[in-house]
JSON list of C-alpha atoms in Angstrom, two decimals:
[
{"chain": "N", "resi": 12, "resn": "UNK", "atom": "CA", "xyz": [-4.17, 5.37, 15.59]},
{"chain": "N", "resi": 13, "resn": "UNK", "atom": "CA", "xyz": [-4.33, 5.55, 11.51]},
{"chain": "N", "resi": 14, "resn": "UNK", "atom": "CA", "xyz": [-2.39, 3.02, 9.28]},
{"chain": "N", "resi": 15, "resn": "UNK", "atom": "CA", "xyz": [-1.30, 5.28, 6.49]},
{"chain": "N", "resi": 16, "resn": "UNK", "atom": "CA", "xyz": [0.50, 3.03, 4.36]},
{"chain": "N", "resi": 17, "resn": "UNK", "atom": "CA", "xyz": [-1.50, 2.44, 1.43]},
{"chain": "N", "resi": 18, "resn": "UNK", "atom": "CA", "xyz": [-2.22, 6.07, 0.93]},
{"chain": "N", "resi": 19, "resn": "UNK", "atom": "CA", "xyz": [0.83, 8.25, 1.94]},
{"chain": "N", "resi": 20, "resn": "UNK", "atom": "CA", "xyz": [2.37, 7.74, -1.67]},
{"chain": "N", "resi": 21, "resn": "UNK", "atom": "CA", "xyz": [-1.01, 8.70, -3.60]},
{"chain": "N", "resi": 22, "resn": "UNK", "atom": "CA", "xyz": [-2.78, 11.28, -2.08]},
{"chain": "N", "resi": 23, "resn": "UNK", "atom": "CA", "xyz": [-2.26, 14.36, -0.03]},
{"chain": "N", "resi": 24, "resn": "UNK", "atom": "CA", "xyz": [-2.35, 13.70, 3.85]},
{"chain": "N", "resi": 25, "resn": "UNK", "atom": "CA", "xyz": [-2.15, 16.51, 6.87]},
{"chain": "N", "resi": 26, "resn": "UNK", "atom": "CA", "xyz": [-2.36, 14.71, 10.50]},
{"chain": "N", "resi": 27, "resn": "UNK", "atom": "CA", "xyz": [-3.61, 18.07, 11.50]},
{"chain": "N", "resi": 28, "resn": "UNK", "atom": "CA", "xyz": [-6.39, 18.18, 9.44]},
{"chain": "N", "resi": 29, "resn": "UNK", "atom": "CA", "xyz": [-7.23, 14.22, 10.08]},
{"chain": "N", "resi": 30, "resn": "UNK", "atom": "CA", "xyz": [-6.95, 15.13, 13.78]},
{"chain": "N", "resi": 31, "resn": "UNK", "atom": "CA", "xyz": [-5.42, 11.62, 14.61]},
{"chain": "N", "resi": 32, "resn": "UNK", "atom": "CA", "xyz": [-3.49, 10.87, 17.62]},
{"chain": "N", "resi": 33, "resn": "UNK", "atom": "CA", "xyz": [-0.99, 8.64, 15.64]},
{"chain": "N", "resi": 34, "resn": "UNK", "atom": "CA", "xyz": [-0.19, 7.73, 12.20]},
{"chain": "N", "resi": 35, "resn": "UNK", "atom": "CA", "xyz": [2.31, 5.41, 10.80]},
{"chain": "N", "resi": 36, "resn": "UNK", "atom": "CA", "xyz": [3.15, 4.42, 7.34]},
{"chain": "N", "resi": 37, "resn": "UNK", "atom": "CA", "xyz": [6.04, 2.37, 5.74]},
{"chain": "N", "resi": 38, "resn": "UNK", "atom": "CA", "xyz": [8.74, 3.94, 3.13]},
{"chain": "N", "resi": 39, "resn": "UNK", "atom": "CA", "xyz": [8.74, 1.39, 0.35]},
{"chain": "N", "resi": 40, "resn": "UNK", "atom": "CA", "xyz": [4.96, 2.04, -0.12]},
{"chain": "N", "resi": 41, "resn": "UNK", "atom": "CA", "xyz": [6.01, 5.76, -1.50]},
{"chain": "N", "resi": 42, "resn": "UNK", "atom": "CA", "xyz": [9.19, 5.16, -3.61]},
{"chain": "N", "resi": 43, "resn": "UNK", "atom": "CA", "xyz": [11.73, 4.69, -0.54]},
{"chain": "N", "resi": 44, "resn": "UNK", "atom": "CA", "xyz": [14.03, 1.94, 0.70]},
{"chain": "N", "resi": 45, "resn": "UNK", "atom": "CA", "xyz": [12.50, -1.05, 2.80]},
{"chain": "N", "resi": 46, "resn": "UNK", "atom": "CA", "xyz": [13.24, -1.51, 6.06]},
{"chain": "N", "resi": 47, "resn": "UNK", "atom": "CA", "xyz": [11.89, 1.94, 7.46]},
{"chain": "N", "resi": 48, "resn": "UNK", "atom": "CA", "xyz": [9.02, 3.84, 8.44]},
{"chain": "N", "resi": 49, "resn": "UNK", "atom": "CA", "xyz": [7.49, 6.90, 10.37]},
{"chain": "N", "resi": 50, "resn": "UNK", "atom": "CA", "xyz": [5.33, 7.04, 13.28]},
{"chain": "N", "resi": 51, "resn": "UNK", "atom": "CA", "xyz": [3.77, 10.14, 14.03]},
{"chain": "N", "resi": 52, "resn": "UNK", "atom": "CA", "xyz": [2.26, 10.82, 17.41]},
{"chain": "N", "resi": 53, "resn": "UNK", "atom": "CA", "xyz": [1.11, 13.83, 19.52]},
{"chain": "N", "resi": 54, "resn": "UNK", "atom": "CA", "xyz": [3.78, 15.16, 21.57]},
{"chain": "N", "resi": 55, "resn": "UNK", "atom": "CA", "xyz": [1.70, 15.09, 24.79]},
{"chain": "N", "resi": 56, "resn": "UNK", "atom": "CA", "xyz": [0.70, 11.47, 24.05]},
{"chain": "N", "resi": 57, "resn": "UNK", "atom": "CA", "xyz": [4.41, 10.48, 23.10]},
{"chain": "N", "resi": 58, "resn": "UNK", "atom": "CA", "xyz": [5.76, 12.18, 26.25]},
{"chain": "N", "resi": 59, "resn": "UNK", "atom": "CA", "xyz": [3.41, 9.72, 28.22]},
{"chain": "N", "resi": 60, "resn": "UNK", "atom": "CA", "xyz": [4.55, 6.51, 26.79]},
{"chain": "N", "resi": 61, "resn": "UNK", "atom": "CA", "xyz": [7.57, 4.39, 27.83]},
{"chain": "N", "resi": 62, "resn": "UNK", "atom": "CA", "xyz": [10.21, 3.23, 25.43]},
{"chain": "N", "resi": 63, "resn": "UNK", "atom": "CA", "xyz": [9.72, -0.50, 24.25]},
{"chain": "N", "resi": 64, "resn": "UNK", "atom": "CA", "xyz": [13.30, -0.87, 23.28]},
{"chain": "N", "resi": 65, "resn": "UNK", "atom": "CA", "xyz": [16.47, 0.29, 25.19]},
{"chain": "N", "resi": 66, "resn": "UNK", "atom": "CA", "xyz": [19.76, 1.22, 23.85]},
{"chain": "N", "resi": 67, "resn": "UNK", "atom": "CA", "xyz": [22.36, 3.94, 23.33]},
{"chain": "N", "resi": 68, "resn": "UNK", "atom": "CA", "xyz": [21.24, 7.55, 22.75]},
{"chain": "N", "resi": 69, "resn": "UNK", "atom": "CA", "xyz": [17.73, 7.55, 24.38]},
{"chain": "N", "resi": 70, "resn": "UNK", "atom": "CA", "xyz": [18.49, 7.97, 27.88]},
{"chain": "N", "resi": 71, "resn": "UNK", "atom": "CA", "xyz": [19.43, 11.21, 30.27]},
{"chain": "N", "resi": 72, "resn": "UNK", "atom": "CA", "xyz": [20.72, 9.22, 32.88]},
{"chain": "N", "resi": 73, "resn": "UNK", "atom": "CA", "xyz": [20.83, 5.45, 34.07]},
{"chain": "N", "resi": 74, "resn": "UNK", "atom": "CA", "xyz": [21.25, 3.95, 37.70]},
{"chain": "N", "resi": 75, "resn": "UNK", "atom": "CA", "xyz": [21.25, 0.36, 39.36]},
{"chain": "N", "resi": 76, "resn": "UNK", "atom": "CA", "xyz": [17.49, 1.50, 40.07]},
{"chain": "N", "resi": 77, "resn": "UNK", "atom": "CA", "xyz": [16.15, 3.08, 36.85]},
{"chain": "N", "resi": 78, "resn": "UNK", "atom": "CA", "xyz": [16.70, 5.59, 34.16]},
{"chain": "N", "resi": 79, "resn": "UNK", "atom": "CA", "xyz": [15.34, 8.83, 32.86]},
{"chain": "N", "resi": 80, "resn": "UNK", "atom": "CA", "xyz": [14.41, 8.68, 29.21]},
{"chain": "N", "resi": 81, "resn": "UNK", "atom": "CA", "xyz": [14.95, 11.69, 26.90]},
{"chain": "N", "resi": 82, "resn": "UNK", "atom": "CA", "xyz": [11.81, 13.55, 25.37]},
{"chain": "N", "resi": 83, "resn": "UNK", "atom": "CA", "xyz": [10.15, 12.20, 22.53]},
{"chain": "N", "resi": 84, "resn": "UNK", "atom": "CA", "xyz": [11.22, 10.95, 19.79]},
{"chain": "N", "resi": 85, "resn": "UNK", "atom": "CA", "xyz": [14.60, 10.34, 20.82]},
{"chain": "N", "resi": 86, "resn": "UNK", "atom": "CA", "xyz": [13.44, 7.99, 23.71]},
{"chain": "N", "resi": 87, "resn": "UNK", "atom": "CA", "xyz": [12.11, 5.75, 21.02]},
{"chain": "N", "resi": 88, "resn": "UNK", "atom": "CA", "xyz": [15.26, 5.96, 19.07]},
{"chain": "N", "resi": 89, "resn": "UNK", "atom": "CA", "xyz": [17.45, 3.02, 20.87]},
{"chain": "N", "resi": 90, "resn": "UNK", "atom": "CA", "xyz": [20.83, 2.15, 19.31]},
{"chain": "N", "resi": 91, "resn": "UNK", "atom": "CA", "xyz": [22.22, 3.27, 15.97]},
{"chain": "N", "resi": 92, "resn": "UNK", "atom": "CA", "xyz": [19.82, 4.52, 13.57]},
{"chain": "N", "resi": 93, "resn": "UNK", "atom": "CA", "xyz": [19.03, 3.37, 10.00]},
{"chain": "N", "resi": 94, "resn": "UNK", "atom": "CA", "xyz": [20.88, 6.18, 8.50]},
{"chain": "N", "resi": 95, "resn": "UNK", "atom": "CA", "xyz": [21.10, 5.35, 5.22]},
{"chain": "N", "resi": 96, "resn": "UNK", "atom": "CA", "xyz": [17.11, 4.27, 5.30]},
{"chain": "N", "resi": 97, "resn": "UNK", "atom": "CA", "xyz": [16.32, 7.60, 6.75]},
{"chain": "N", "resi": 98, "resn": "UNK", "atom": "CA", "xyz": [18.36, 9.38, 3.91]},
{"chain": "N", "resi": 99, "resn": "UNK", "atom": "CA", "xyz": [16.36, 7.32, 1.29]},
{"chain": "N", "resi": 100, "resn": "UNK", "atom": "CA", "xyz": [12.97, 7.98, 3.04]},
{"chain": "N", "resi": 101, "resn": "UNK", "atom": "CA", "xyz": [13.72, 11.64, 2.85]},
{"chain": "N", "resi": 102, "resn": "UNK", "atom": "CA", "xyz": [14.87, 11.69, -0.58]},
{"chain": "N", "resi": 103, "resn": "UNK", "atom": "CA", "xyz": [11.70, 10.04, -1.34]},
{"chain": "N", "resi": 104, "resn": "UNK", "atom": "CA", "xyz": [9.51, 12.31, 0.49]},
{"chain": "N", "resi": 105, "resn": "UNK", "atom": "CA", "xyz": [11.06, 15.12, -1.33]},
{"chain": "N", "resi": 106, "resn": "UNK", "atom": "CA", "xyz": [10.62, 13.60, -4.88]},
{"chain": "N", "resi": 107, "resn": "UNK", "atom": "CA", "xyz": [6.87, 12.84, -3.72]},
{"chain": "N", "resi": 108, "resn": "UNK", "atom": "CA", "xyz": [6.33, 16.48, -2.48]},
{"chain": "N", "resi": 109, "resn": "UNK", "atom": "CA", "xyz": [8.06, 17.74, -5.70]},
{"chain": "N", "resi": 110, "resn": "UNK", "atom": "CA", "xyz": [5.59, 15.89, -8.16]},
{"chain": "N", "resi": 111, "resn": "UNK", "atom": "CA", "xyz": [2.61, 16.83, -5.98]},
{"chain": "N", "resi": 112, "resn": "UNK", "atom": "CA", "xyz": [0.28, 14.21, -4.39]},
{"chain": "N", "resi": 113, "resn": "UNK", "atom": "CA", "xyz": [-2.83, 15.94, -5.93]},
{"chain": "N", "resi": 114, "resn": "UNK", "atom": "CA", "xyz": [-1.57, 15.03, -9.27]},
{"chain": "N", "resi": 115, "resn": "UNK", "atom": "CA", "xyz": [-0.44, 11.82, -8.05]},
{"chain": "N", "resi": 116, "resn": "UNK", "atom": "CA", "xyz": [-4.13, 11.18, -7.00]},
{"chain": "N", "resi": 117, "resn": "UNK", "atom": "CA", "xyz": [-5.63, 12.59, -9.81]},
{"chain": "N", "resi": 118, "resn": "UNK", "atom": "CA", "xyz": [-3.51, 10.31, -12.39]},
{"chain": "N", "resi": 119, "resn": "UNK", "atom": "CA", "xyz": [-4.38, 7.17, -10.24]},
{"chain": "N", "resi": 120, "resn": "UNK", "atom": "CA", "xyz": [-8.09, 8.23, -10.23]},
{"chain": "N", "resi": 121, "resn": "UNK", "atom": "CA", "xyz": [-8.07, 8.49, -14.18]},
{"chain": "N", "resi": 122, "resn": "UNK", "atom": "CA", "xyz": [-6.40, 5.10, -14.38]},
{"chain": "N", "resi": 123, "resn": "UNK", "atom": "CA", "xyz": [-8.51, 3.35, -12.07]},
{"chain": "N", "resi": 124, "resn": "UNK", "atom": "CA", "xyz": [-11.58, 4.61, -14.05]},
{"chain": "N", "resi": 125, "resn": "UNK", "atom": "CA", "xyz": [-10.33, 3.39, -17.46]},
{"chain": "N", "resi": 126, "resn": "UNK", "atom": "CA", "xyz": [-9.30, 0.10, -15.66]},
{"chain": "N", "resi": 127, "resn": "UNK", "atom": "CA", "xyz": [-12.76, -0.47, -14.20]},
{"chain": "N", "resi": 128, "resn": "UNK", "atom": "CA", "xyz": [-14.51, 0.21, -17.33]},
{"chain": "N", "resi": 129, "resn": "UNK", "atom": "CA", "xyz": [-12.33, -2.18, -19.40]},
{"chain": "N", "resi": 130, "resn": "UNK", "atom": "CA", "xyz": [-12.47, -5.05, -16.81]},
{"chain": "N", "resi": 131, "resn": "UNK", "atom": "CA", "xyz": [-15.99, -4.97, -15.96]},
{"chain": "N", "resi": 132, "resn": "UNK", "atom": "CA", "xyz": [-16.43, -5.82, -19.69]},
{"chain": "N", "resi": 133, "resn": "UNK", "atom": "CA", "xyz": [-14.64, -9.14, -19.42]},
{"chain": "N", "resi": 134, "resn": "UNK", "atom": "CA", "xyz": [-16.72, -11.96, -18.96]},
{"chain": "N", "resi": 135, "resn": "UNK", "atom": "CA", "xyz": [-16.88, -14.13, -15.79]},
{"chain": "N", "resi": 136, "resn": "UNK", "atom": "CA", "xyz": [-15.05, -11.66, -13.86]},
{"chain": "N", "resi": 137, "resn": "UNK", "atom": "CA", "xyz": [-15.76, -10.85, -10.18]},
{"chain": "N", "resi": 138, "resn": "UNK", "atom": "CA", "xyz": [-14.61, -7.12, -8.96]},
{"chain": "N", "resi": 139, "resn": "UNK", "atom": "CA", "xyz": [-14.24, -6.93, -5.49]},
{"chain": "N", "resi": 140, "resn": "UNK", "atom": "CA", "xyz": [-14.88, -3.47, -3.85]},
{"chain": "N", "resi": 141, "resn": "UNK", "atom": "CA", "xyz": [-16.93, -0.42, -5.07]},
{"chain": "N", "resi": 142, "resn": "UNK", "atom": "CA", "xyz": [-18.62, -0.77, -8.50]},
{"chain": "N", "resi": 143, "resn": "UNK", "atom": "CA", "xyz": [-17.90, 1.09, -11.80]},
{"chain": "N", "resi": 144, "resn": "UNK", "atom": "CA", "xyz": [-18.48, 4.66, -11.19]},
{"chain": "N", "resi": 145, "resn": "UNK", "atom": "CA", "xyz": [-17.99, 4.55, -7.67]},
{"chain": "N", "resi": 146, "resn": "UNK", "atom": "CA", "xyz": [-15.15, 6.55, -5.99]},
{"chain": "N", "resi": 147, "resn": "UNK", "atom": "CA", "xyz": [-12.12, 3.99, -5.46]},
{"chain": "N", "resi": 148, "resn": "UNK", "atom": "CA", "xyz": [-8.41, 3.78, -4.64]},
{"chain": "N", "resi": 149, "resn": "UNK", "atom": "CA", "xyz": [-5.65, 3.36, -7.37]},
{"chain": "N", "resi": 150, "resn": "UNK", "atom": "CA", "xyz": [-6.44, -0.37, -7.45]},
{"chain": "N", "resi": 151, "resn": "UNK", "atom": "CA", "xyz": [-8.87, -3.32, -8.44]},
{"chain": "N", "resi": 152, "resn": "UNK", "atom": "CA", "xyz": [-9.19, -6.46, -7.01]},
{"chain": "N", "resi": 153, "resn": "UNK", "atom": "CA", "xyz": [-10.94, -9.38, -9.05]},
{"chain": "N", "resi": 154, "resn": "UNK", "atom": "CA", "xyz": [-11.43, -13.18, -9.52]},
{"chain": "N", "resi": 155, "resn": "UNK", "atom": "CA", "xyz": [-12.46, -15.81, -11.90]},
{"chain": "N", "resi": 156, "resn": "UNK", "atom": "CA", "xyz": [-14.46, -18.53, -10.86]},
{"chain": "N", "resi": 157, "resn": "UNK", "atom": "CA", "xyz": [-12.27, -21.10, -12.52]},
{"chain": "N", "resi": 158, "resn": "UNK", "atom": "CA", "xyz": [-8.66, -19.79, -12.46]},
{"chain": "N", "resi": 159, "resn": "UNK", "atom": "CA", "xyz": [-6.55, -19.23, -9.05]},
{"chain": "N", "resi": 160, "resn": "UNK", "atom": "CA", "xyz": [-5.01, -15.95, -8.26]},
{"chain": "N", "resi": 161, "resn": "UNK", "atom": "CA", "xyz": [-1.54, -17.77, -8.71]},
{"chain": "N", "resi": 162, "resn": "UNK", "atom": "CA", "xyz": [-2.20, -18.92, -11.79]},
{"chain": "N", "resi": 163, "resn": "UNK", "atom": "CA", "xyz": [-3.19, -15.33, -13.03]},
{"chain": "N", "resi": 164, "resn": "UNK", "atom": "CA", "xyz": [-0.38, -13.77, -11.81]},
{"chain": "N", "resi": 165, "resn": "UNK", "atom": "CA", "xyz": [2.02, -16.71, -13.45]},
{"chain": "N", "resi": 166, "resn": "UNK", "atom": "CA", "xyz": [0.32, -16.19, -16.53]},
{"chain": "N", "resi": 167, "resn": "UNK", "atom": "CA", "xyz": [0.40, -12.20, -16.49]},
{"chain": "N", "resi": 168, "resn": "UNK", "atom": "CA", "xyz": [4.02, -12.35, -15.70]},
{"chain": "N", "resi": 169, "resn": "UNK", "atom": "CA", "xyz": [4.60, -14.16, -18.99]},
{"chain": "N", "resi": 170, "resn": "UNK", "atom": "CA", "xyz": [3.38, -11.06, -20.96]},
{"chain": "N", "resi": 171, "resn": "UNK", "atom": "CA", "xyz": [5.26, -8.17, -18.53]},
{"chain": "N", "resi": 172, "resn": "UNK", "atom": "CA", "xyz": [2.68, -7.66, -16.29]},
{"chain": "N", "resi": 173, "resn": "UNK", "atom": "CA", "xyz": [3.03, -7.62, -12.70]},
{"chain": "N", "resi": 174, "resn": "UNK", "atom": "CA", "xyz": [0.21, -8.36, -10.49]},
{"chain": "N", "resi": 175, "resn": "UNK", "atom": "CA", "xyz": [-0.53, -9.62, -7.08]},
{"chain": "N", "resi": 176, "resn": "UNK", "atom": "CA", "xyz": [-2.36, -12.71, -6.18]},
{"chain": "N", "resi": 177, "resn": "UNK", "atom": "CA", "xyz": [-3.28, -14.40, -2.61]},
{"chain": "N", "resi": 178, "resn": "UNK", "atom": "CA", "xyz": [-5.27, -13.50, 0.28]},
{"chain": "N", "resi": 179, "resn": "UNK", "atom": "CA", "xyz": [-3.35, -10.34, 0.87]},
{"chain": "N", "resi": 180, "resn": "UNK", "atom": "CA", "xyz": [-3.06, -10.74, 4.49]},
{"chain": "N", "resi": 181, "resn": "UNK", "atom": "CA", "xyz": [-6.82, -10.69, 5.22]},
{"chain": "N", "resi": 182, "resn": "UNK", "atom": "CA", "xyz": [-7.81, -14.41, 5.28]},
{"chain": "N", "resi": 183, "resn": "UNK", "atom": "CA", "xyz": [-11.02, -13.45, 7.39]},
{"chain": "N", "resi": 184, "resn": "UNK", "atom": "CA", "xyz": [-12.20, -11.41, 4.43]},
{"chain": "N", "resi": 185, "resn": "UNK", "atom": "CA", "xyz": [-11.65, -14.28, 2.00]},
{"chain": "N", "resi": 186, "resn": "UNK", "atom": "CA", "xyz": [-13.57, -16.17, 3.94]},
{"chain": "N", "resi": 187, "resn": "UNK", "atom": "CA", "xyz": [-16.60, -13.89, 3.97]},
{"chain": "N", "resi": 188, "resn": "UNK", "atom": "CA", "xyz": [-16.28, -13.18, 0.49]},
{"chain": "N", "resi": 189, "resn": "UNK", "atom": "CA", "xyz": [-16.11, -17.18, -0.23]},
{"chain": "N", "resi": 190, "resn": "UNK", "atom": "CA", "xyz": [-13.02, -16.65, -1.95]},
{"chain": "N", "resi": 191, "resn": "UNK", "atom": "CA", "xyz": [-9.81, -18.58, -1.45]},
{"chain": "N", "resi": 192, "resn": "UNK", "atom": "CA", "xyz": [-7.80, -15.52, -2.97]},
{"chain": "N", "resi": 193, "resn": "UNK", "atom": "CA", "xyz": [-8.02, -12.71, -5.45]},
{"chain": "N", "resi": 194, "resn": "UNK", "atom": "CA", "xyz": [-5.64, -10.73, -8.21]},
{"chain": "N", "resi": 195, "resn": "UNK", "atom": "CA", "xyz": [-4.87, -7.33, -7.43]},
{"chain": "N", "resi": 196, "resn": "UNK", "atom": "CA", "xyz": [-3.71, -5.08, -10.18]},
{"chain": "N", "resi": 197, "resn": "UNK", "atom": "CA", "xyz": [-2.53, -1.58, -8.63]},
{"chain": "N", "resi": 198, "resn": "UNK", "atom": "CA", "xyz": [-1.72, 1.83, -10.31]},
{"chain": "N", "resi": 199, "resn": "UNK", "atom": "CA", "xyz": [0.83, 4.50, -9.47]},
{"chain": "N", "resi": 200, "resn": "UNK", "atom": "CA", "xyz": [2.50, 7.57, -10.85]},
{"chain": "N", "resi": 201, "resn": "UNK", "atom": "CA", "xyz": [4.29, 5.42, -13.42]},
{"chain": "N", "resi": 202, "resn": "UNK", "atom": "CA", "xyz": [1.95, 3.53, -15.13]},
{"chain": "N", "resi": 203, "resn": "UNK", "atom": "CA", "xyz": [0.12, 4.15, -18.27]},
{"chain": "N", "resi": 204, "resn": "UNK", "atom": "CA", "xyz": [-3.04, 3.52, -20.27]},
{"chain": "N", "resi": 205, "resn": "UNK", "atom": "CA", "xyz": [-1.23, 1.25, -22.23]},
{"chain": "N", "resi": 206, "resn": "UNK", "atom": "CA", "xyz": [-0.29, -0.89, -19.78]},
{"chain": "N", "resi": 207, "resn": "UNK", "atom": "CA", "xyz": [-3.84, -1.39, -18.68]},
{"chain": "N", "resi": 208, "resn": "UNK", "atom": "CA", "xyz": [-4.44, -2.53, -22.18]},
{"chain": "N", "resi": 209, "resn": "UNK", "atom": "CA", "xyz": [-1.75, -5.11, -21.89]},
{"chain": "N", "resi": 210, "resn": "UNK", "atom": "CA", "xyz": [-3.62, -6.09, -18.51]},
{"chain": "N", "resi": 211, "resn": "UNK", "atom": "CA", "xyz": [-6.61, -6.93, -20.25]},
{"chain": "N", "resi": 212, "resn": "UNK", "atom": "CA", "xyz": [-5.23, -8.42, -23.14]},
{"chain": "N", "resi": 213, "resn": "UNK", "atom": "CA", "xyz": [-3.39, -10.92, -20.90]},
{"chain": "N", "resi": 214, "resn": "UNK", "atom": "CA", "xyz": [-6.68, -11.50, -18.99]},
{"chain": "N", "resi": 215, "resn": "UNK", "atom": "CA", "xyz": [-8.45, -12.85, -22.06]},
{"chain": "N", "resi": 216, "resn": "UNK", "atom": "CA", "xyz": [-5.29, -15.15, -22.80]},
{"chain": "N", "resi": 217, "resn": "UNK", "atom": "CA", "xyz": [-5.60, -16.40, -19.40]},
{"chain": "N", "resi": 218, "resn": "UNK", "atom": "CA", "xyz": [-9.56, -16.76, -19.82]},
{"chain": "N", "resi": 219, "resn": "UNK", "atom": "CA", "xyz": [-9.22, -18.55, -23.16]},
{"chain": "N", "resi": 220, "resn": "UNK", "atom": "CA", "xyz": [-6.90, -20.87, -21.89]},
{"chain": "N", "resi": 221, "resn": "UNK", "atom": "CA", "xyz": [-8.37, -22.13, -18.88]},
{"chain": "N", "resi": 222, "resn": "UNK", "atom": "CA", "xyz": [-11.67, -22.15, -21.04]},
{"chain": "N", "resi": 223, "resn": "UNK", "atom": "CA", "xyz": [-10.22, -24.99, -23.34]}
]
């Protein structure tokens, strides 16, 4: 079972090449609407699973004693589906396919290399994850010893830079790293090198403010 929410919008993805049994991702991580996602599963496995919800459109027949389910995927789609969300997600898929996920991945890679070069030059910064020159995804998480991530996010917002700060739904990892939180800068097809310069300038302003 693979959670592909963080990669489906950034790089080519082939479930046949991966050979996975199940793969899931959410629409809003790939330019689609919120509240909808995709679960891929091998048909032989899906046909063995019983539905976890019941409703219209998923049964062949119903009696007082039990029910006969339709084949997958209909047996897992109880009730009225999120039609608008499905249409929006389909449009997002078409959009990313037209751009080319390989081109998106190359753009992400170019930006993260620039970001790592410039961010590692900042004094007192702690970069989380692979170091400069190593293979990374299109984001960088970091921390300053004397500044909380929420303060960094608030100050950066004043400079027009959108960051995410907190424990990122992974408090055990934060404890292992000896941190209460980190700040994350994520890059995608719409970001530019100029925005990285704005990020670095904002972080320098933040360091100067809290140093005083």
